Every structure is written in structure tokens, then in C-alpha cells.
Coordinates of C-alpha atoms and ligand atoms in Angstrom, one line a residue:
X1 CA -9.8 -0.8 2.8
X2 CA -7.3 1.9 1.6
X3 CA -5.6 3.8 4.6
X4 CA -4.9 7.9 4.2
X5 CA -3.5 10.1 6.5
X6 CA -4.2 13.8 6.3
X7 CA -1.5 16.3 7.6
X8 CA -2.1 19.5 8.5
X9 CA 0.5 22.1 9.8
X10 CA -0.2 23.8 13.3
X11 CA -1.1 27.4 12.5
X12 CA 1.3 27.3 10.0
X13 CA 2.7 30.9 9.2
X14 CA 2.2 31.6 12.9
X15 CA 4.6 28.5 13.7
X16 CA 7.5 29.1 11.3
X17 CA 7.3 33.0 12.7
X18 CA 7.4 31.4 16.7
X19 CA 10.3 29.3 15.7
X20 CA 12.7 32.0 13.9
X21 CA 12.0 34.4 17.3
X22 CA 11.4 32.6 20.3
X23 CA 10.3 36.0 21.4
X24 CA 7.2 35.7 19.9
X25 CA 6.7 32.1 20.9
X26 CA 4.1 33.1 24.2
X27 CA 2.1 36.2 23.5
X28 CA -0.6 36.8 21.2
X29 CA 0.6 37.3 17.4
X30 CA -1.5 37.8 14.1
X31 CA 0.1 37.0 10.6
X32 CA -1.4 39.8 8.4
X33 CA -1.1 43.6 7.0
X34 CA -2.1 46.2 9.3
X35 CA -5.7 47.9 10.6
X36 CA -4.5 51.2 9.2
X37 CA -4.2 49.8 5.5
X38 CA -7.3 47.4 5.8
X39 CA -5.3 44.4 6.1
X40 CA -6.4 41.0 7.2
X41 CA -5.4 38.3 9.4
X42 CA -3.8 35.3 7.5
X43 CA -3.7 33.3 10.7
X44 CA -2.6 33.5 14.7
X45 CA -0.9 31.6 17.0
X46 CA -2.6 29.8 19.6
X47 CA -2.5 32.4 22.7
X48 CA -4.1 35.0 19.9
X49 CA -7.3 32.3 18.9
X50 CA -8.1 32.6 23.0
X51 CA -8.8 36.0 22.2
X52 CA -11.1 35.4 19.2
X53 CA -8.6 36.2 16.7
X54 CA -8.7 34.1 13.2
X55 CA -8.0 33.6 10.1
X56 CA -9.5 35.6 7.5
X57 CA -10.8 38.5 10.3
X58 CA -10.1 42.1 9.3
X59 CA -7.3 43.2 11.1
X60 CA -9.1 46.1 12.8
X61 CA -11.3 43.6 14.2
X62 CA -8.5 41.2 15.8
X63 CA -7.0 44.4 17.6
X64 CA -10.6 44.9 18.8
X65 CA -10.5 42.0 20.0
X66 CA -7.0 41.4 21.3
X67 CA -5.4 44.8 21.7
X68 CA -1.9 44.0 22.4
X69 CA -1.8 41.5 19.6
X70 CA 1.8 41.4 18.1
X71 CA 0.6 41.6 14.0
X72 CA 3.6 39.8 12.1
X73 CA 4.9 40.9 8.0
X74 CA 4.5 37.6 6.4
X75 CA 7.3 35.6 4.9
X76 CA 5.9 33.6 1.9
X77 CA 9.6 32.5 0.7
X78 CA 10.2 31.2 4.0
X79 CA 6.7 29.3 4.4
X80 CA 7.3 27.8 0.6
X81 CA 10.6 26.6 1.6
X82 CA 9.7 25.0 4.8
X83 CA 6.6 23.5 2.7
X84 CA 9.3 21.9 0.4
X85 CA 11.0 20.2 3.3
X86 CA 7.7 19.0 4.3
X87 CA 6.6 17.3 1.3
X88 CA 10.0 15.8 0.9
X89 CA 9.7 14.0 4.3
X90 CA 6.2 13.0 3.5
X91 CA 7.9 11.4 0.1
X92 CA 10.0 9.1 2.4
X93 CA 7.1 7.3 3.1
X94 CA 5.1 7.3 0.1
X95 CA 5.1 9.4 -3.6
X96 CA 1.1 9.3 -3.5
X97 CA 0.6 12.6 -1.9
X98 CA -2.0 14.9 -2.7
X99 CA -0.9 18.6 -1.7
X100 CA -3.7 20.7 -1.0
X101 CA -2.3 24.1 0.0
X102 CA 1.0 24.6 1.6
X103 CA 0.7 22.8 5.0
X104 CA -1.7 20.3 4.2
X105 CA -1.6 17.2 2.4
X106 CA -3.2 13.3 1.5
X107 CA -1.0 10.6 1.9
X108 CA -2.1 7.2 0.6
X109 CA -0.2 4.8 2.7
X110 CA -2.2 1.8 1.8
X111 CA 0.8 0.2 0.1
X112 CA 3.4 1.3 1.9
X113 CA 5.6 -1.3 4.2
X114 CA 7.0 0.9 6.9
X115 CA 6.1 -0.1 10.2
X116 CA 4.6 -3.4 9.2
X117 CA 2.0 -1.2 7.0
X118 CA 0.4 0.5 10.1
X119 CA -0.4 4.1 9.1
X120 CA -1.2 5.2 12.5
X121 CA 3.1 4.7 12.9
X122 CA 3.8 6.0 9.7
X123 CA 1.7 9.2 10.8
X124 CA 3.5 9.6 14.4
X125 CA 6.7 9.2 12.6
X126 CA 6.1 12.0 9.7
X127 CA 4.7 13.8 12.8
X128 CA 8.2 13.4 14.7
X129 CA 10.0 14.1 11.7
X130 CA 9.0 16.9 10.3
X131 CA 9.4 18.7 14.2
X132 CA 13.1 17.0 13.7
X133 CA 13.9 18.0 11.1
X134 CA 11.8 21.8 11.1
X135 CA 11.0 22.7 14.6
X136 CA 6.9 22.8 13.5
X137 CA 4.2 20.7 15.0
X138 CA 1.5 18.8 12.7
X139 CA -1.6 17.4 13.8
X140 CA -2.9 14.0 11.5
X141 CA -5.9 12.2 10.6
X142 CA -5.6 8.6 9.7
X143 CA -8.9 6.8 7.8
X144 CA -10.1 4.8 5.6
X145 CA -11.7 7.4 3.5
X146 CA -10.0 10.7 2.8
X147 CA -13.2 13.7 3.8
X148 CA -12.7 11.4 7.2
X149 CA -9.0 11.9 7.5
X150 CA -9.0 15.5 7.0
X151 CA -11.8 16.1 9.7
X152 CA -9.8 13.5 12.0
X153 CA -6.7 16.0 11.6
X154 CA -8.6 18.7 13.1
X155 CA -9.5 16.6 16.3
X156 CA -7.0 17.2 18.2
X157 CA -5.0 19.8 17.2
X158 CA -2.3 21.2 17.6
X159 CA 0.6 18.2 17.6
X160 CA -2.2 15.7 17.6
X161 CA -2.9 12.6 16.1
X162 CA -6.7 10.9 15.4
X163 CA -7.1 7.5 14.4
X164 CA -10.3 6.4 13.2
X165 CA -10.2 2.7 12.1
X166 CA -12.7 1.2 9.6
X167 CA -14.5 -0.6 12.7
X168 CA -15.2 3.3 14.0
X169 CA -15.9 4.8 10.7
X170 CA -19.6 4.4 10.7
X171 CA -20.3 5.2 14.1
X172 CA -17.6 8.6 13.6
X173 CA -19.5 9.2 10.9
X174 CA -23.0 9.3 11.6
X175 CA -21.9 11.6 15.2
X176 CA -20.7 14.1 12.6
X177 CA -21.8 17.3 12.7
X178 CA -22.6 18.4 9.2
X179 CA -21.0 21.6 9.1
X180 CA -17.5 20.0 9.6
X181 CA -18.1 18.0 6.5
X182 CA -15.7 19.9 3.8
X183 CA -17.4 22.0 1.2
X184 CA -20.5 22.2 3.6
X185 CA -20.0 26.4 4.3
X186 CA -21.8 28.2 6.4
X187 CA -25.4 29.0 3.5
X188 CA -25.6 25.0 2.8
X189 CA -25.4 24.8 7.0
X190 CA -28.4 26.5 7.7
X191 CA -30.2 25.2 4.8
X192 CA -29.4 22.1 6.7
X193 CA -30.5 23.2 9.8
X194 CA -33.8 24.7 8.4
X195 CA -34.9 20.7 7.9
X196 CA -33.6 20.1 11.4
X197 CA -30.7 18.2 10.1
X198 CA -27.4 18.9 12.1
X199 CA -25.8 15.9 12.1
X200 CA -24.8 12.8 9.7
X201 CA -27.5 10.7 11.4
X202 CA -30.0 13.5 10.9
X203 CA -29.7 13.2 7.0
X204 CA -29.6 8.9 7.4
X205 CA -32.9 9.5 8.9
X206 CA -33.8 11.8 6.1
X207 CA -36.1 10.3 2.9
X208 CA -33.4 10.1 0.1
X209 CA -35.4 11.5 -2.8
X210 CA -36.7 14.7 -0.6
X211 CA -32.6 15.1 0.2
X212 CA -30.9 14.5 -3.3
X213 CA -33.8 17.2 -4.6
X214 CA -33.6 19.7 -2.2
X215 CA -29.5 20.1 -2.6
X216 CA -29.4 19.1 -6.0
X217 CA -25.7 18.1 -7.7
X218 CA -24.0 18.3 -4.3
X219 CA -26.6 16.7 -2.4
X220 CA -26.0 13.3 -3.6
X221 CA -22.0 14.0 -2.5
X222 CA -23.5 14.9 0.9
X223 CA -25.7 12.2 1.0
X224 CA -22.5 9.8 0.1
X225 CA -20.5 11.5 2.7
X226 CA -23.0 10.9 5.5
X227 CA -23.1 7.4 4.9
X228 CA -19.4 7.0 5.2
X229 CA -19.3 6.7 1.3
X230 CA -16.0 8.7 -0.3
X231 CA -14.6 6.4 -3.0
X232 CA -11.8 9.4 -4.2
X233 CA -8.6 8.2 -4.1
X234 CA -5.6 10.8 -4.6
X235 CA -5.0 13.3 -7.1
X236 CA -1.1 12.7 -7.2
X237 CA 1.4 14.7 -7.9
X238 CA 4.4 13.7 -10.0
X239 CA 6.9 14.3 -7.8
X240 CA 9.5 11.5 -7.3
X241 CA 9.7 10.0 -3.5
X242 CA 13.2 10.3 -2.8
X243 CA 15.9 10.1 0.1
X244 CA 19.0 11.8 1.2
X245 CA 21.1 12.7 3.7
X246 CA 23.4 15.7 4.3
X247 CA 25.8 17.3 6.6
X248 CA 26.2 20.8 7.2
X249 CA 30.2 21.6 8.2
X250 CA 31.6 23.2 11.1
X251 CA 34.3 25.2 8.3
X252 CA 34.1 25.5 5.0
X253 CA 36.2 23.1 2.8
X254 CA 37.9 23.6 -0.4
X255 CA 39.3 20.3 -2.2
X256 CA 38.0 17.1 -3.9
X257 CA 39.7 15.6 -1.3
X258 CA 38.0 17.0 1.3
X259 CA 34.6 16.8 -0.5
X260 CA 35.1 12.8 -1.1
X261 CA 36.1 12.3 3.2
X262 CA 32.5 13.9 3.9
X263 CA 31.0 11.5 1.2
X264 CA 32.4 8.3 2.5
X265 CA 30.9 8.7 5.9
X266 CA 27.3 9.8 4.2
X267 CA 27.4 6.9 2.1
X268 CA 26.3 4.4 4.9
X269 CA 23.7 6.6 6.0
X270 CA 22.3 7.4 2.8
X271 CA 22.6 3.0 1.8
X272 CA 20.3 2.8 5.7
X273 CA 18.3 5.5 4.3
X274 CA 17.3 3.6 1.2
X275 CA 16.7 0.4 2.6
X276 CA 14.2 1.7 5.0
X277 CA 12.8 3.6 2.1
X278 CA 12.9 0.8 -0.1
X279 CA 13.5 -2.2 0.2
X280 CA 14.0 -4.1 -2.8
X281 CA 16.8 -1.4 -3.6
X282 CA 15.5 0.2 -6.5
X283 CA 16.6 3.6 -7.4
X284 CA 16.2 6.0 -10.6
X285 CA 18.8 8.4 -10.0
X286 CA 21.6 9.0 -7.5
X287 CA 22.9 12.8 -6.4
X288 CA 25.5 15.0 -5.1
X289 CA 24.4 18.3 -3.5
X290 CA 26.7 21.3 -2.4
X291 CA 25.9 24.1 -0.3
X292 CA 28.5 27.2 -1.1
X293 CA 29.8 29.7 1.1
X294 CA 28.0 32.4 -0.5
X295 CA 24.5 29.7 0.6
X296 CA 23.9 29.0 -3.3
X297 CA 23.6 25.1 -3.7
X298 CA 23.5 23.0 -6.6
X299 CA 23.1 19.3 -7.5
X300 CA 23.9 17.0 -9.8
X301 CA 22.6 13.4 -10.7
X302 CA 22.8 10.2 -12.5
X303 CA 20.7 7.5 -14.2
X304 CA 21.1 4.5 -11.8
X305 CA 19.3 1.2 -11.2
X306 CA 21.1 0.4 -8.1
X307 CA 23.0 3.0 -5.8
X308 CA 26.2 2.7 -6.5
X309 CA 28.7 4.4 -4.6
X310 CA 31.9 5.0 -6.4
X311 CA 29.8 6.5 -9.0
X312 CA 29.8 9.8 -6.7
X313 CA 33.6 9.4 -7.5
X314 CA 32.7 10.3 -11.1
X315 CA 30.2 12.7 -10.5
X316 CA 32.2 15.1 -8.1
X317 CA 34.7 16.1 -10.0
X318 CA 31.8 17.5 -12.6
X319 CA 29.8 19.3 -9.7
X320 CA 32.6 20.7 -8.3
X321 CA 33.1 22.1 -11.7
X322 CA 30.6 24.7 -10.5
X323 CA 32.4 25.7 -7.7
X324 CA 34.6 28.5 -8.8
X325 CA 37.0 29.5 -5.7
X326 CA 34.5 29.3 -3.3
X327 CA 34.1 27.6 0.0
X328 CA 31.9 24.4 0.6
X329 CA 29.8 24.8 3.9
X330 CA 27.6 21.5 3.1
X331 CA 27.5 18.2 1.6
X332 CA 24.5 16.0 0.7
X333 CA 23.9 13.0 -1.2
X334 CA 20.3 11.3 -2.4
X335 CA 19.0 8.8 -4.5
X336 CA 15.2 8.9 -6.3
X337 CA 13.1 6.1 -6.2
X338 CA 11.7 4.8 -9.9
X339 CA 8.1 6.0 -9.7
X340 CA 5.7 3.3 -10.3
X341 CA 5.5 4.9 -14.3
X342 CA 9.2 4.2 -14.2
X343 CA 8.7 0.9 -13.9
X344 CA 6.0 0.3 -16.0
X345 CA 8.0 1.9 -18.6
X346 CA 11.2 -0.6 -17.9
X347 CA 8.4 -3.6 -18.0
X348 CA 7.6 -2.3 -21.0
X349 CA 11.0 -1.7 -22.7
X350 CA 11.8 -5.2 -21.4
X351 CA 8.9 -6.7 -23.6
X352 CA 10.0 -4.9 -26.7
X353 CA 13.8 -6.7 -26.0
X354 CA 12.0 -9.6 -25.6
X355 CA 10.0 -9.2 -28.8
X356 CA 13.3 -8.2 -30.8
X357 CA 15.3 -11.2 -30.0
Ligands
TTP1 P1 -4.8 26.5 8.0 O1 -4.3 25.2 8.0 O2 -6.2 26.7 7.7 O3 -4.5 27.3 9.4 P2 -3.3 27.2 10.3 O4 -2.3 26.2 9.9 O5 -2.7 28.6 10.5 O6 -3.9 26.8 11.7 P3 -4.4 25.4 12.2 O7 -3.5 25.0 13.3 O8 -5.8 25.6 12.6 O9 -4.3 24.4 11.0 O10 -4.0 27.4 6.9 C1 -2.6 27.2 6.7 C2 -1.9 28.6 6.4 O11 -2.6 29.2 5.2 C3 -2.0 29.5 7.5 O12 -1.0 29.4 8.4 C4 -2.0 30.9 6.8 C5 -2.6 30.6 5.4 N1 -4.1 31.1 5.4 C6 -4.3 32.4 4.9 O13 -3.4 33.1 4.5 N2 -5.6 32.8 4.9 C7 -6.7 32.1 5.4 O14 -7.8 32.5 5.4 C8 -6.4 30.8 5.9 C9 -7.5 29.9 6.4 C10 -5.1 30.3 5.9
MG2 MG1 -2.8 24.2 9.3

């Protein structure tokens, strides 16, 4: 049985705008352009869905609803950039992640040997570290099958966790109301509901052929889905999992020498980092990154099979190359795991050694 956990940010754009002004963080706010220009909500915060507010309502209509409803200007660089810190926790834990918008994701943890392999840990933990390390609540879904682990993520939102082990899954399943099923919208609902189906169970109950004609191409996914039958696996990305560490200065500093103290004391953290991330050591590349006064970073890496420390000795004497006069206000070092490509690739380069000699 594979294991996938489904993350899904906590009314996302609402969240990052709560966090940033803590004056927003207990009345009713609306992401979205204003009634006046025919806007439309993007999504609320909590206190505003008590009204009736949602996502995708005109926004004449939420202040119908909720009249003093604060509407918010979105920030999309802001949402993208906490999105990027997101997915590069999730990549501690695994580099099978299936993005599906910005807050959401599939993580296939079936292989991964963090917390003795149990991915109801490994959820809790990316739960508790991306509020660390961002100040947002997520809500997971751990299954064996992925359609399962996104419904699970909605369970008990917001900052909750559902578990649904394969002993539950059929049961879980066969409770399920078909409308939460993804891609069932509201038309294929109450085409549903015209046959007096409502739930998985209903459509167990239901003679196969009659289904699989009735809802033609998609009927035989719905048919799959109601039995608890979802072979997909992830779509992956190609992004490399990767760890780091970095430290943010109390005053700006100018000199290699300076640079190189903050290093030493990262190294050990970043060498804990990497074991925890992987423990047979391997790496692909090791990095320096620098955060100048005027906030523009930059990083540099290296080719490595093995971290090796004094090699950011040679390296930061070439980023700070890009430094020109100005202050340092943070230092970070990383390391990126070999993809499992990578290694097929030094297997492979191995045998043609081999076949040379
Ligand atoms: P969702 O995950 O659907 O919603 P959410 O994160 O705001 O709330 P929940 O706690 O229920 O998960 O969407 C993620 C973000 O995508 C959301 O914050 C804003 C944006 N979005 C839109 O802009 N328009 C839409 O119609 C929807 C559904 C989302
Ligand atoms: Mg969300």
C-alpha cells in the first residue's frame, strides 16, 4: 500500500493577509476587488465564511451578506513566495510532490524513512513546520489512495489532520457522499441524485453496466472511485529535495572574515540537517546564500557527492564577488539531494567505466 498525504493551506490568501496585520486577524475579511467594479471574492477568513461569504461569490453579494466585511487588495507576489517556502519544507521530506495550485499539494511518502516511515508523523511535522517557519496553519489528509487524501484534508479543517488507514479505507469510502468526490460538480451531483444515488454505497448497490452507460467516460472513474479504486500515483515535479539552514544578523557585516565565523557555526546545523534528511549522506550540490543590505540575495553552488565543508572556504570568496560595497544582513548554506535520476545516471556512468576498463 503506497501512503500520500494531501496538504492544503488554511484559507490561504486570507491567512498570509491575518498574519502580516494582526489587525485583521478577528473580524470578517474578503480577499477580492470591490462591489463597485464587479469584483469577486477570491477567498475569506474564517469569521467571514460564518456569514456565508466564499470563494468565488460576487463581491456585491458577500457585503450582502456580511456588511462590515473588511475586502482585502490581494498580494499574489507575496502568496507565491510564501508557496515557495512551502514546497521547500515539503521537499525535506520527500521530492515526490505533486503541486496542485499554490497551497495545495501530494506528497508520496511511501518511501520515505522519517519517523520510522509513519506518514501520519511526517504530516504533523510538515504541519508544525511550515507554521514555524511561516506563521500559516495547514490541514492534511493521509491515505492510501490520493482522491482519499485530498477529501481527508478537508475533514477537519482548519490546522487539522485526518488519518484514514487502509483498514478504514473501504468503510470511509463507501460513507462518502458523492459530491465530495473531486471532479463530481454540482450537474454530475444531481444527475446522481436523480437515480437516488448520494453516496459511495448508493453506486456499489447500483448495476455496473446501467452506471458505466449512463455517465459514460467518467463514469467508469466514478465507479473506480466508489470502490476505493485510485491507482494514480504522482505527477512529480522535477524539483530537487533539498536542505538548508540560514541565519538572519542582528547588523550587517562586511568581510570574508566575518562571512566565514557565521559559516562555521551553520555548518553543524546544516551536517544535522542532512542526516535527518538523508541518511546515507548523499548530496548533488552544496550552496552559499547571501542576503544584502539592499534585501537582494544570491547563491552560489557546487557539484558535490558528499558535503564537504571547507569547500564553502573556496566558494565564498567567488560569491562574495557579487557583493560590491554592500552590507551582508544574512547567511545561509544548503546542500541538494541527487534526485533518484541523478543516481540512475551515476549507476549508469559507472557501467560505462566498468565497460571501458
Ligand atoms: P482553497 O484551498 O480552495 O481555499 P482556501 O485556502 O482559501 O480555504 P480553505 O481553508 O478552505 O482551504 O484555495 C486556495 C487559494 O486559492 C485561496 O486562498 C484563494 C485562491 N482561490 C481563488 O483565488 N479563487 C477561488 O475561487 C478559489 C477556490 C481559490
Ligand atoms: Mg486551502
Amino acid at each position: 500500500m503506497k501512503k500520500f498525504i494531501h496538504i492544503d493551506m488554511d484559507c490561504f490568501y486570507a491567512a498570509v493577509e491575518m498574519r502580516d496585520n494582526p489587525a485583521l486577524r478577528d473580524i470578517p475579511i474578503a480577499i477580492g476587488g470591490s462591489s463597485d467594479r464587479r469584483g469577486v471574492i477570491s477567498t475569506c477568513n474564517y469569521p467571514a465564511r460564518k456569514f456565508g461569504v466564499r470563494s468565488a461569490m460576487a463581491t456585491a453579494q458577500a457585503m450582502k451578506l456580511c456588511p462590515h466585511l473588511t475586502l482585502v487588495k490581494g498580494r499574489m507576489e507575496q502568496y507565491a513566495e510564501d508557496s515557495k517556502k512551502i514546497r521547500e519544507i515539503m521537499l525535506r521530506y520527500t521530492d515526490i510532490i505533486e503541486p496542485l495550485s499554490l497551497d495545495e499539494a501530494y506528497l508520496d511518502v511511501s518511501d520515505s524513512e522519517q519517523f520510522a516511515g509513519s506518514a501520519t508523523r511526517i504530516a504533523e511535522d510538515i504541519r508544525q513546520t511550515i507554521f514555524n517557519e511561516t506563521g500559516l496553519t495547514a490541514s492534511a489528509g493521509v491515505a492510501p489512495i490520493k482522491f482519499v487524501a485530498k477529501i481527508a484534508s478537508d475533514e477537519n479543517k482548519p490546522d487539522g489532520i485526518c488519518v484514514i488507514t487502509p483498514e478504514q479505507l473501504d468503510s470511509f469510502v463507501a460513507a462518502l457522499p458523492l459530491k465530495k468526490i473531486p471532479g463530481v460538480g454540482k450537474v454530475t451531483a444531481e444527475k446522481l441524485a436523480e437515480l437516488g444515488l448520494h453516496t459511495c454505497s448508493d453506486v456499489r448497490a447500483f448495476p455496473q453496466d446501467k452506471f458505466l452507460k449512463r455517465f459514460g467516460k467518467y463514469g467508469s472513474v466514478l465507479w473506480n472511485r466508489c470502490h476505493a479504486i485510485d491507482e494514480r500515483g504522482l505527477s512529480v515535479s522535477r524539483e530537487r529535495k533539498s536542505v538548508g539552514i540560514e541565519t538572519t544578523l542582528a547588523q550587517d557585516i562586511h568581510s570574508f572574515e566575518e562571512v566565514w565565523a557565521v559559516i562555521e557555526k551553520l555548518i553543524p546545523k546544516l551536517q544535522d540537517r542532512l542526516k535527518k534528511a538523508s541518511p546515507e549522506l548523499a548530496i548533488h550540490n552544496q550552496g552559499i546564500k547571501l542576503k544584502f543590505s539592499d534585501f537582494q540575495q544570491t547563491t552560489m553552488e557546487q557539484r558535490m557527492q558528499y558535503l564537504n565543508p571547507t569547500m564553502f572556504k573556496t566558494l565564498l570568496p567567488k560569491i562574495l564577488e557579487r557583493q560590491q560595497g554592500r552590507g551582508i544582513r544574512l547567511v545561509g548554506l544548503h546542500v541538494a539531494m541527487p534526485t533518484k535520476a541523478d543516481s540512475q545516471q551515476m549507476a549508469f556512468s559507472f557501467g560505462d567505466l566498468e565497460s571501458s576498463l
